[in-house]
Coordinates of C-alpha atoms (C1' of nucleotides) in Angstrom, one line a residue:
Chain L
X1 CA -5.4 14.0 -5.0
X2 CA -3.7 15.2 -2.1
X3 CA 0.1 16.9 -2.4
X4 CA 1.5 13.9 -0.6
X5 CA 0.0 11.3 -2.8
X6 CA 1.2 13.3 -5.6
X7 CA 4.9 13.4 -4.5
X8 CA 4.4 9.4 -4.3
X9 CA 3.5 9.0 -7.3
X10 CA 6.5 10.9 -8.5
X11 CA 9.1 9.6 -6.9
X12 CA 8.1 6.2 -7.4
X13 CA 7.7 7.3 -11.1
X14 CA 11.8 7.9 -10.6
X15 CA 12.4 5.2 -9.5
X16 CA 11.3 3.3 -12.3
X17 CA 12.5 5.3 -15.0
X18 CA 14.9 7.7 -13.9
X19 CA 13.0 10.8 -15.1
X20 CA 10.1 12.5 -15.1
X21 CA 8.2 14.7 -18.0
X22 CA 6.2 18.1 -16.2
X23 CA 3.7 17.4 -19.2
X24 CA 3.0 13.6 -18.7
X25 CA 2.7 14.3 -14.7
X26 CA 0.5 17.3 -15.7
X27 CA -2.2 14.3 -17.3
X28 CA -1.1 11.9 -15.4
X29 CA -2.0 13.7 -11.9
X30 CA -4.5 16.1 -13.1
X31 CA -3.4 19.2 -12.4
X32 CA -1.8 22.1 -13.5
X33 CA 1.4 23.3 -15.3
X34 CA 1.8 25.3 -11.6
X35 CA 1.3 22.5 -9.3
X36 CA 4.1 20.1 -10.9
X37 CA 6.6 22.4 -11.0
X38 CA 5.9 23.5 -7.0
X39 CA 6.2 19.7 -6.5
X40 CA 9.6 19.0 -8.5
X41 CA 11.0 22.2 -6.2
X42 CA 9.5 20.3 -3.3
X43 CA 11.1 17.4 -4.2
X44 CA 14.4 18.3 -5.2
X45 CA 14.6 21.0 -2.2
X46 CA 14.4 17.7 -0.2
X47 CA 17.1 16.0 -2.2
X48 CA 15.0 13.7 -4.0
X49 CA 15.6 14.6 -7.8
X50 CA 17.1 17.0 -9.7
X51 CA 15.2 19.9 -11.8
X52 CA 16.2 19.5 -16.0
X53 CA 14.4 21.6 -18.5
X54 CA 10.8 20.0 -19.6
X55 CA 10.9 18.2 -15.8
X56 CA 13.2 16.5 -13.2
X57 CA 15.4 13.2 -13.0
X58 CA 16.6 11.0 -10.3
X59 CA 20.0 11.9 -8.3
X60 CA 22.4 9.0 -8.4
X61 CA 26.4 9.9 -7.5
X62 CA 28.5 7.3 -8.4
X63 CA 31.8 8.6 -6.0
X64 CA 30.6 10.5 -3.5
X65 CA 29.7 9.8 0.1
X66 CA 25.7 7.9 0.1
X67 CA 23.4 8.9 2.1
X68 CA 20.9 5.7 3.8
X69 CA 18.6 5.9 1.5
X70 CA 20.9 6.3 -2.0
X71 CA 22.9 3.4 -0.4
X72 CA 19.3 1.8 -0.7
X73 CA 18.7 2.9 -4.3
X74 CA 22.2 1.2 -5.2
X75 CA 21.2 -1.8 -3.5
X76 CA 18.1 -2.1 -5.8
X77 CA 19.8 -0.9 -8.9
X78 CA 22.3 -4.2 -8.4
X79 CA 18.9 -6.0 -7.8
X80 CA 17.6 -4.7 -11.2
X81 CA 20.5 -5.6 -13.3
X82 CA 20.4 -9.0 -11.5
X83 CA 16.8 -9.7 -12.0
X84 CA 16.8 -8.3 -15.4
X85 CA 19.4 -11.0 -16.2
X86 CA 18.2 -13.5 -14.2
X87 CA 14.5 -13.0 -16.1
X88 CA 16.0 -13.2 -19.6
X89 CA 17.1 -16.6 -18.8
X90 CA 13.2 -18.1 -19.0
X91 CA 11.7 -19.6 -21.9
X92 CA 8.4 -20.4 -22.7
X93 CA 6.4 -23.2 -20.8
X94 CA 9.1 -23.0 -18.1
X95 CA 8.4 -24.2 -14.5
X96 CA 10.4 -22.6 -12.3
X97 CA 11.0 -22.3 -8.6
X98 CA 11.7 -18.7 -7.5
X99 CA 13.1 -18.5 -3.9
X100 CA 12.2 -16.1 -1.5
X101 CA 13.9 -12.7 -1.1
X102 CA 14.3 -9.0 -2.3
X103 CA 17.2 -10.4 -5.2
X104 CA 15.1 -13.3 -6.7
X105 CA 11.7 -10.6 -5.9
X106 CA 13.5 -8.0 -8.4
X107 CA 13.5 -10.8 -11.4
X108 CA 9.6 -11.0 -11.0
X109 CA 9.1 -7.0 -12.8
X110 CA 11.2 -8.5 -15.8
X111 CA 9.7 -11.7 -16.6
X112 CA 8.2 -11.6 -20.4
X113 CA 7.7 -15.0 -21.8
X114 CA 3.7 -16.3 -21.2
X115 CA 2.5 -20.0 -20.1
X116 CA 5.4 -20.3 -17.3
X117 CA 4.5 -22.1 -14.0
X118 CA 6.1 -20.2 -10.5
X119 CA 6.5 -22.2 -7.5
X120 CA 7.4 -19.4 -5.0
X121 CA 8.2 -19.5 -1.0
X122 CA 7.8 -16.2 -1.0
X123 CA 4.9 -14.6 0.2
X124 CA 4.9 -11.2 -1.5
X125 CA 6.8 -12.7 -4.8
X126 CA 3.7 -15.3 -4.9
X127 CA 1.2 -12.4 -4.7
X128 CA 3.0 -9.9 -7.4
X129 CA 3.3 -12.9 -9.8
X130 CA -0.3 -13.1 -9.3
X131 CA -0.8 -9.6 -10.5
X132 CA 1.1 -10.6 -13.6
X133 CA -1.1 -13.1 -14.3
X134 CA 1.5 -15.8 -13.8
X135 CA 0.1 -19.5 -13.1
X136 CA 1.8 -19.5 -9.1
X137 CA 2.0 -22.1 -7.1
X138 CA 3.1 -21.4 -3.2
X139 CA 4.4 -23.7 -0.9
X140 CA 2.4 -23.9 1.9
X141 CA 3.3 -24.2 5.5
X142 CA 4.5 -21.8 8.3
X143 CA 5.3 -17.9 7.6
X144 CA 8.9 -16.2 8.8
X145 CA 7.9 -12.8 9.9
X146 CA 11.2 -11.7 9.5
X147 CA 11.1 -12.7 5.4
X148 CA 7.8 -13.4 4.9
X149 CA 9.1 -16.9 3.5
X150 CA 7.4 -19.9 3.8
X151 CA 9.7 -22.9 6.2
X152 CA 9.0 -25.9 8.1
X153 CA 8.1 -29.3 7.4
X154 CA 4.9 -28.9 5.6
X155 CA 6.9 -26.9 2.7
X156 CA 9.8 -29.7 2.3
X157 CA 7.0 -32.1 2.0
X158 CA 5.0 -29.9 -1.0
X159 CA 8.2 -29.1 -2.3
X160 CA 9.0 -32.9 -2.4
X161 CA 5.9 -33.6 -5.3
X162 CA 7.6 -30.8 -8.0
X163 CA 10.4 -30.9 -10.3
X164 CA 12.0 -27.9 -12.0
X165 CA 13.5 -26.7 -14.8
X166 CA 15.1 -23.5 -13.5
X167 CA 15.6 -22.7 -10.0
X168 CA 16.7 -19.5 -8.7
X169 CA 18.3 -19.3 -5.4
X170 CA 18.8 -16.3 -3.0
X171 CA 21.8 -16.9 -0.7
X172 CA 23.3 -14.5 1.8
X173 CA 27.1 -15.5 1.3
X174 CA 29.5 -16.7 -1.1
X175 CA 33.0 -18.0 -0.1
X176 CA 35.3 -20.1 -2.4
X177 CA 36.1 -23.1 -0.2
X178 CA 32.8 -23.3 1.5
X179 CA 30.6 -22.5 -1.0
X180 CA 26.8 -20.7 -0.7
X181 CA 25.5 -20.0 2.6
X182 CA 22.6 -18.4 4.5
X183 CA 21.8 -18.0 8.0
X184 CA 18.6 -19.7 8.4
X185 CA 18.4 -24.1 8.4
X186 CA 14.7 -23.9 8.0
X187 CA 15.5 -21.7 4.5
X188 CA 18.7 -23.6 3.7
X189 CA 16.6 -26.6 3.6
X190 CA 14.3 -25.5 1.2
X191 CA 16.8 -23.8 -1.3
X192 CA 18.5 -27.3 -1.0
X193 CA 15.9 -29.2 -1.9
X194 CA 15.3 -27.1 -4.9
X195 CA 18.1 -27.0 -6.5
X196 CA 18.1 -31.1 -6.3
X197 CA 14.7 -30.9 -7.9
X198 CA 15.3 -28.3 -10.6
X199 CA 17.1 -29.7 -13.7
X200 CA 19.5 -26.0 -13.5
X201 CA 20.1 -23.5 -10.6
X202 CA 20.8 -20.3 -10.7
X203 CA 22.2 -18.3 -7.5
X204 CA 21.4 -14.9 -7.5
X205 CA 23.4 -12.6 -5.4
X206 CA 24.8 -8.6 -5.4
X207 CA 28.5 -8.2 -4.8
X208 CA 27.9 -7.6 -1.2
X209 CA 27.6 -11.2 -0.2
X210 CA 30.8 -12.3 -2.2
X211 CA 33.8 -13.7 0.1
X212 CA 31.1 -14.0 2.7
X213 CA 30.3 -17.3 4.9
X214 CA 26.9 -18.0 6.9
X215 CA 26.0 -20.4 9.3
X216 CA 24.9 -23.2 6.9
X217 CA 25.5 -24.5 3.4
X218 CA 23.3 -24.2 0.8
X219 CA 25.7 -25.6 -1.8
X220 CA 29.1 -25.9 -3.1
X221 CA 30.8 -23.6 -5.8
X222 CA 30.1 -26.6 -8.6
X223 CA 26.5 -27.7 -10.4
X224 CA 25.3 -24.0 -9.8
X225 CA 25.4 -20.5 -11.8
X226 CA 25.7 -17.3 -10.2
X227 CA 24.2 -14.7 -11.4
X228 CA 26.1 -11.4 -10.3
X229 CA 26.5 -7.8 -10.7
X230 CA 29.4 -6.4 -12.7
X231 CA 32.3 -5.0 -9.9
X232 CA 35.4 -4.1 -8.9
X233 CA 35.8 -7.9 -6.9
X234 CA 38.2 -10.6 -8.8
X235 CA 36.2 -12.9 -9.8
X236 CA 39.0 -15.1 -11.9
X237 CA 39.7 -17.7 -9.4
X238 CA 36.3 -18.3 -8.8
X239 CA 35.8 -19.0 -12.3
X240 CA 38.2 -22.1 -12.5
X241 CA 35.2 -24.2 -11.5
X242 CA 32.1 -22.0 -11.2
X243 CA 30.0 -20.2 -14.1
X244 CA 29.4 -17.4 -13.6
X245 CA 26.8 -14.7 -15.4
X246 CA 28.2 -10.9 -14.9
X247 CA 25.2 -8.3 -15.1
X248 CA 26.7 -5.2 -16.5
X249 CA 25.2 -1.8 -15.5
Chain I
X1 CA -20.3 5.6 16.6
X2 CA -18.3 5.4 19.5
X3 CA -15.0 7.5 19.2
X4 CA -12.9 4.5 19.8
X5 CA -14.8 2.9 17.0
X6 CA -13.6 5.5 14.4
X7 CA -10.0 5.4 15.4
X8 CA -10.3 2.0 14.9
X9 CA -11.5 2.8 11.0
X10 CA -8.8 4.9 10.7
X11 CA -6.1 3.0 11.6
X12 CA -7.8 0.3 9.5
X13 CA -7.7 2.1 6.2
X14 CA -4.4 3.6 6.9
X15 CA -3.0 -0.1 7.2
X16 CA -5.0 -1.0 3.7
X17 CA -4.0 2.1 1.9
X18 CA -1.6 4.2 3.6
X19 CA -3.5 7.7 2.9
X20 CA -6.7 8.9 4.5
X21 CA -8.1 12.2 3.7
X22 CA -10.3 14.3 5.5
X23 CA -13.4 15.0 3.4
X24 CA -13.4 10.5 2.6
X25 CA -13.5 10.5 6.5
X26 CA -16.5 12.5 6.8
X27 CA -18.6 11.3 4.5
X28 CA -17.8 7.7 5.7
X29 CA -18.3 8.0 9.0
X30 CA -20.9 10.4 9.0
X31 CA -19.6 12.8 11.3
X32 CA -18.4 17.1 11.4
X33 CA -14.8 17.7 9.9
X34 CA -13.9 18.9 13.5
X35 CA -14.3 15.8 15.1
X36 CA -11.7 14.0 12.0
X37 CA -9.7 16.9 12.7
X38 CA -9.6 15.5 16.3
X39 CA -9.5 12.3 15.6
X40 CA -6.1 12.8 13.8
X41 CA -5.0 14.7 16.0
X42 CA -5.5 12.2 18.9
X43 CA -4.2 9.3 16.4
X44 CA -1.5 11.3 15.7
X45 CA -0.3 12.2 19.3
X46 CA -0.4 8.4 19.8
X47 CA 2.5 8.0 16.8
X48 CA -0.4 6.4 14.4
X49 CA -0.3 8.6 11.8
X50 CA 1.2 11.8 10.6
X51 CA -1.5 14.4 9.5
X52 CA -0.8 16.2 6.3
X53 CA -2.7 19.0 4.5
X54 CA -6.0 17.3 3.5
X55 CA -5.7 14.0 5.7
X56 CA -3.4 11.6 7.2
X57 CA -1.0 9.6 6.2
X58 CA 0.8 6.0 7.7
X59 CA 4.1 6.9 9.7
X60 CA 6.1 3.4 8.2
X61 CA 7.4 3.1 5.3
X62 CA 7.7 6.3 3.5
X63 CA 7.3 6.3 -0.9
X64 CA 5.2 2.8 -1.0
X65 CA 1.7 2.5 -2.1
X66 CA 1.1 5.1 -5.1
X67 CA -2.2 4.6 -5.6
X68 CA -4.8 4.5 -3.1
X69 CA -7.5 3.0 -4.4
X70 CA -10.6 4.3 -2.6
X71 CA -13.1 1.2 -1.7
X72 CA -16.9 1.5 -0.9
X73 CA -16.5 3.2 2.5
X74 CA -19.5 2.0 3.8
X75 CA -18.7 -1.5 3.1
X76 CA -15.4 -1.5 4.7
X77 CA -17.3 -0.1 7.5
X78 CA -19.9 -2.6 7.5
X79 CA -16.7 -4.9 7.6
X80 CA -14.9 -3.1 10.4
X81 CA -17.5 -4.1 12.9
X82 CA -18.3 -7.3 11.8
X83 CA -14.9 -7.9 12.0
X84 CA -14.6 -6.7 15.6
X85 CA -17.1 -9.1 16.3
X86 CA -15.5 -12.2 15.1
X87 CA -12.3 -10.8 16.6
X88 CA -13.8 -11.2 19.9
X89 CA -15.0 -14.4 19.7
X90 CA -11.1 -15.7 20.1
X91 CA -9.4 -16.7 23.1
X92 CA -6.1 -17.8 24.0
X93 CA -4.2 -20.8 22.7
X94 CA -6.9 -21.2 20.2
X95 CA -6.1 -22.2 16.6
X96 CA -8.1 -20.9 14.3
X97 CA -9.0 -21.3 9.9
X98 CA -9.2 -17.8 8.6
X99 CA -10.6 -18.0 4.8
X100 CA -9.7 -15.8 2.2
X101 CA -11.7 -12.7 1.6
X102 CA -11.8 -9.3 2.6
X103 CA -14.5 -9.4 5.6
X104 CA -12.3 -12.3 7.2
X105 CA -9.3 -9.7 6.4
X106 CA -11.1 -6.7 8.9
X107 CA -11.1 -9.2 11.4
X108 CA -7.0 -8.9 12.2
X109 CA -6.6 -5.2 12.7
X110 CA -8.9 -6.2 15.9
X111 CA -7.1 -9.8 17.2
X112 CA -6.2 -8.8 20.4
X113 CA -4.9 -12.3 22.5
X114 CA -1.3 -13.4 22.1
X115 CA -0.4 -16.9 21.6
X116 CA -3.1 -18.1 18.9
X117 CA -2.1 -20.0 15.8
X118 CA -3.9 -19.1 12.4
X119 CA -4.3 -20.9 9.2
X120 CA -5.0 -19.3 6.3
X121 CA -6.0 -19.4 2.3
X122 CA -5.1 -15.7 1.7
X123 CA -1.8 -14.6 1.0
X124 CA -2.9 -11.5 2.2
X125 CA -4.3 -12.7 5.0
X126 CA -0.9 -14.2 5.6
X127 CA 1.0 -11.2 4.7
X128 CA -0.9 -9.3 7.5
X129 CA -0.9 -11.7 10.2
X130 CA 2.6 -12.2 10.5
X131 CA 3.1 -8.4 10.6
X132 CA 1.3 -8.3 13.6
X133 CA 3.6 -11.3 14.8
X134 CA 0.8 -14.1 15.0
X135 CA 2.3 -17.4 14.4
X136 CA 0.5 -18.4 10.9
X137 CA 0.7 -20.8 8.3
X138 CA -0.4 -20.9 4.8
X139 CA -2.0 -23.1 2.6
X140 CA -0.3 -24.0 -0.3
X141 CA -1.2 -24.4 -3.6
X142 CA -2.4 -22.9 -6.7
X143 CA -3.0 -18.7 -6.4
X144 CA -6.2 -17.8 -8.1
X145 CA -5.6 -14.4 -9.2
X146 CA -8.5 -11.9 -8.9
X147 CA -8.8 -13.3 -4.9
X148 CA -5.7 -14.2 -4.1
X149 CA -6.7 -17.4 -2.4
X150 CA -5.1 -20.3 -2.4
X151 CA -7.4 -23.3 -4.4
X152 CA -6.6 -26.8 -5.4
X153 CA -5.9 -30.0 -4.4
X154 CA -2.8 -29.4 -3.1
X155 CA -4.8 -26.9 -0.5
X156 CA -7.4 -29.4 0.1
X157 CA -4.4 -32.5 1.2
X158 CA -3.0 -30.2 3.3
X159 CA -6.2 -28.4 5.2
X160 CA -6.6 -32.5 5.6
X161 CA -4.3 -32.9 7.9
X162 CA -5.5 -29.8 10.6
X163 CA -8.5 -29.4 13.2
X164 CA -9.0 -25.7 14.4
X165 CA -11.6 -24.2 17.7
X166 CA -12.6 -22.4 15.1
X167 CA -13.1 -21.6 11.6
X168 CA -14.4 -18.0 10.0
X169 CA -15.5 -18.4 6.3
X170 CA -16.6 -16.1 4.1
X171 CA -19.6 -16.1 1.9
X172 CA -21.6 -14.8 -1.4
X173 CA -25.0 -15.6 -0.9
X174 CA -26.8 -16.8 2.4
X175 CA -30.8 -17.9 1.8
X176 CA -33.5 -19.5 4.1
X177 CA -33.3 -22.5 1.9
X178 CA -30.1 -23.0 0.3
X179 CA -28.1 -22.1 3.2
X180 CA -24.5 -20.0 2.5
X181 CA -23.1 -19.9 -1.4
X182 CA -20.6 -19.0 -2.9
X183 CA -19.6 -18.4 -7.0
X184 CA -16.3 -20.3 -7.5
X185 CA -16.8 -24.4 -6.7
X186 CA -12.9 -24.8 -5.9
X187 CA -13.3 -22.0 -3.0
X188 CA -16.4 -24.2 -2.1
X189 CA -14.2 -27.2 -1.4
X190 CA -11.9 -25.0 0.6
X191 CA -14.4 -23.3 2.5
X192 CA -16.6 -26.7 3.5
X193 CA -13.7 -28.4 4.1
X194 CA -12.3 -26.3 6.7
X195 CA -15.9 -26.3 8.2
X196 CA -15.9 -29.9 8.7
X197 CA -12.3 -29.3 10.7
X198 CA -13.4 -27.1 12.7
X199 CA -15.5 -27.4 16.2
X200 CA -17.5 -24.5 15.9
X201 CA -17.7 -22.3 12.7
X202 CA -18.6 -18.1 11.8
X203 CA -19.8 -17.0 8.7
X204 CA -18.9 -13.4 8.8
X205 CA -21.2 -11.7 6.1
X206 CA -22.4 -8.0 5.6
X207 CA -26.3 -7.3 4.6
X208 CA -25.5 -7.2 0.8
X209 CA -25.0 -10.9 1.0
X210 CA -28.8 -12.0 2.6
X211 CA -31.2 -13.7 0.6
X212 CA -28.9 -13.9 -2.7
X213 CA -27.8 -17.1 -3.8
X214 CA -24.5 -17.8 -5.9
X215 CA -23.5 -21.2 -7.9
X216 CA -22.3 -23.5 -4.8
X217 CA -23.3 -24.5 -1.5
X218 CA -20.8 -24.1 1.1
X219 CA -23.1 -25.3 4.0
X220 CA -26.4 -25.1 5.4
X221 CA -27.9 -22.7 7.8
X222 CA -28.2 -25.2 10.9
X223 CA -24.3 -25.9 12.1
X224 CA -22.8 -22.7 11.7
X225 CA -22.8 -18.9 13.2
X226 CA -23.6 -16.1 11.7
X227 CA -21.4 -12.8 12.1
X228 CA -23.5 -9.8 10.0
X229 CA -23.7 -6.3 10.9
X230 CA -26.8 -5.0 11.8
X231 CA -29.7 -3.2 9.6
X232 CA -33.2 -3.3 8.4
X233 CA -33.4 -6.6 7.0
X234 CA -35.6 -8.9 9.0
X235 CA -33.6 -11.8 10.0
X236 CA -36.6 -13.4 12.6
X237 CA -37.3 -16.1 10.3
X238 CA -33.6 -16.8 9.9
X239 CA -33.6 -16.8 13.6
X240 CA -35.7 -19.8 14.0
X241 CA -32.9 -22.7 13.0
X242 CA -29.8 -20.0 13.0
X243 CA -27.8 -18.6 15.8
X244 CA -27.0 -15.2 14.7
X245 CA -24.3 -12.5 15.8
X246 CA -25.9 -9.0 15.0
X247 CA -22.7 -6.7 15.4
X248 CA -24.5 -2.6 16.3
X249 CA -23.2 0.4 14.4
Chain U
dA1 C1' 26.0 30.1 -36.8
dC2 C1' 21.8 32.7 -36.8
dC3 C1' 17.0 33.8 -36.2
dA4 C1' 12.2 32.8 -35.4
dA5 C1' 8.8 29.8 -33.4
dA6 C1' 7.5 26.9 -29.8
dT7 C1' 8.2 25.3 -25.2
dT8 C1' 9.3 25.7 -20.8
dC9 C1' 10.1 28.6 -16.9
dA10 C1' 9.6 31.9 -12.7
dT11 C1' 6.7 35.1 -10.7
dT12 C1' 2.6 37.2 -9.3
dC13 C1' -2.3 37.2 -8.0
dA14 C1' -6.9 35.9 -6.7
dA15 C1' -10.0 32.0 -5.7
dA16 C1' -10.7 27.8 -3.3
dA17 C1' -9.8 24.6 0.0
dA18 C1' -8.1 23.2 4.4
dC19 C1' -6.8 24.8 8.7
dA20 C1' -6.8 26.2 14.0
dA21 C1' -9.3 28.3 17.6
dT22 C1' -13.5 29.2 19.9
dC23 C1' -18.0 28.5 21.8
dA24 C1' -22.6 26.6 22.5
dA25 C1' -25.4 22.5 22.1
dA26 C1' -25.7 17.6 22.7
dT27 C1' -24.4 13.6 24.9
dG28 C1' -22.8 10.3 28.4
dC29 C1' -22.3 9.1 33.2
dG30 C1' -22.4 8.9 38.2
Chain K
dC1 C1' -29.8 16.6 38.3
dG2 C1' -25.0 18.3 37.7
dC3 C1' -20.6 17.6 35.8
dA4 C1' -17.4 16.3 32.3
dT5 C1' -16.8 15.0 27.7
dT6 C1' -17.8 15.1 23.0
dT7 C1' -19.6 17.2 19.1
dG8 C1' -20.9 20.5 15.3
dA9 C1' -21.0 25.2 13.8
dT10 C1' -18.7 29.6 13.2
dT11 C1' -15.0 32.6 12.8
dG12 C1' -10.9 34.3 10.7
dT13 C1' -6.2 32.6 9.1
dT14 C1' -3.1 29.9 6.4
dT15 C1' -2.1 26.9 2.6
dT16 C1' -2.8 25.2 -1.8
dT17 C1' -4.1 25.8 -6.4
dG18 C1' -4.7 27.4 -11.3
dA19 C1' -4.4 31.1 -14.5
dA20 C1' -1.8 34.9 -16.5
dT21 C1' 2.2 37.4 -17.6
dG22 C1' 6.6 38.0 -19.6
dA23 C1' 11.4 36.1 -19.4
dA24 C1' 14.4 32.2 -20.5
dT25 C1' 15.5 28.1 -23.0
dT26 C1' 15.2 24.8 -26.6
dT27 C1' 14.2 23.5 -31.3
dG28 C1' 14.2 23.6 -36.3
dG29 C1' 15.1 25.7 -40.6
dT30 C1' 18.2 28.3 -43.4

DNA sequence: ACCAAATTCATTCAAAAACAATCAAATGCG
DNA sequence: CGCATTTGATTGTTTTTGAATGAATTTGGT
């Protein structure tokens, strides 16, 4: 195991769960008492964690300045508490459609109920569902580079044989007049014809794309839930004619 | 082997598991820790890598990929040249069938002509191939989990509607009588369907898989190329009705 | 709140592993 | 053949590692 590999492990370890124990990374990466702790002052001396008695946990400052890659970590914490939510909304035998993207990607790690059917766009989402041993269908057809999503006309025509029971949505902007929007037709058409062939919708989106518009319409404010993160926007007028689920930290 | 050949198993196994270390490198391509030392080096002056103490590691993204699973080196290398074989069988503007498996998968770290259009039944496959900015499209459909290939009918109806130049297919088993096998019959379907699409047809397959025989016939040994890696099995006989691609060491 | 036991910690040191630099032999090529 | 390049072995240096020591911290009982 080579001291690179090693400071993987651990800060991915963080990630995850916030702290790290020197014994459990002792068995964990075979090696000694020594070794851990010249990683954890590695680490830290670098920024990455902070060193507590018995091991080390994740750095996360609420009010001060971010740097890129805390900014980053925010980002995915909102996409945890989003997902997590999101997840808790399946029930057994479910068939769902899970669009593509890093928001609807997070629900994936939090999904417990068994005997669900995915239909993905998604390349990567497709393949971790896989891992979990989750029966997943993907639509086929051309690949987006930039998203690794499935478009064109050979996914609206496999997407056209399938009706849902949930549907979660990605979207890149939220506006109260003109509804959900995302840059891309070729996606928009796809998240539009699932949420016409899923019996509920849910859009999933961080409170960075609120008050935002994009280039085309995935759907008006009505017949959909959002599924948000808990913040500081006002939310109140929204809520006239829009549910809306609040993911608290 | 030809320097230029191990940089190329380098960069390979960097791209499948973002770590490389020194000792793994000797070993598996039978050569002094010097020339690895140079090798990085080089690799490294070219922005490939970054060496660390112990090996190498991939320059792009930073705290992915914890655990490097290490693979039967020789059989990746086996791999690696077949797949810089069947990587030079393609021209420009061709369109090609790409199945699922991981010889097929050596052979797009070495696709070198722009402008080609590849259809695929790995997700993997996928995954890669629009990394490297190839205009690709996936067959949708049902993920079967230990391979990550797309199966089912929905795969079959839509490999219906496509004819490739040409098609490289993986196999299990390739015998004098029974011609090319495979275990799983819904792969089979796959596999001799996109055969029957395709004007000419490769079956990239490393020495482990000659004279075995698995569960289904995928097609015979008249009609089709063979891509192997060369070694001390006698093929002559093969020869007679069987054009064969021998790729050197 | 106090003390004692158990952990955890920082520091030091020697062994092992990986390293860079060098040189002669082997190889490839005109 | 002669030249340039590549390779493997050797050398001594640097880095990494695990064990040992005693100091600091935490824990649990009274």
């Amino acid at each position: 195991m080579l001291t690179d590999e090693r400071y993987s492990v651990i800060r991915n370890l963080l990630n995850k769960s916030g702290i790290v124990k020197t014994q459990d990374l002792m068995s964990m990466l075979n090696c000694s008492e020594s070794t851990i702790r010249r990683d954890l002052d590695h680490l830290e001396e670098q920024g990455y964690l902070k060193r507590i008695h018995g091991g080390a946990k994740r750095i996360y400052h609420l009010d001060e300045e971010l740097t890129a890659q805390e900014k980053s970590f925010k980002n995915t914490q909102e996409k945890t508490v989003i997902g997590k939510l999101a997840a808790s909304l399946i029930e057994e035998n479910d068939v769902i459609f899970l669009d593509a993207g890093t928001t609807t990607l997070a629900i994936i790690d939090f999904i417990k109920v068994g005997n669900i059917t995915v239909v993905t766009n998604g390349v990567q989402h497709a393949s971790l569902l896989s891992d979990y041993q989750v029966d997943t269908i993907l639509l086929g057809g051309k690949i987006k580079a930039s998203t690794k999503a499935m478009v064109g006309s050979s996914s609206l025509r496999n997407l056209e044989d399938y009706r849902f029971d949930k549907a979660f949505i990605g979207i890149n902007g939220i506006d109260q007049e003109f509804g959900c929007t995302t840059p891309d037709p070729e996606e928009a058409a796809i998240k539009k014809l699932a949420i016409a062939a899923s019996a509920s919708s849910y859009i999933v989106a961080d409170q960075s794309k609120w008050n935002k518009v994009n280039f085309v319409r995935v759907c008006d404010m009505s017949n959909v839930t959002i599924i948000t993160n808990h913040s500081d926007i006002d939310l109140t007028s929204f809520k006239e004619n829009t549910t809306i689920l609040e993911a608290e930290k």
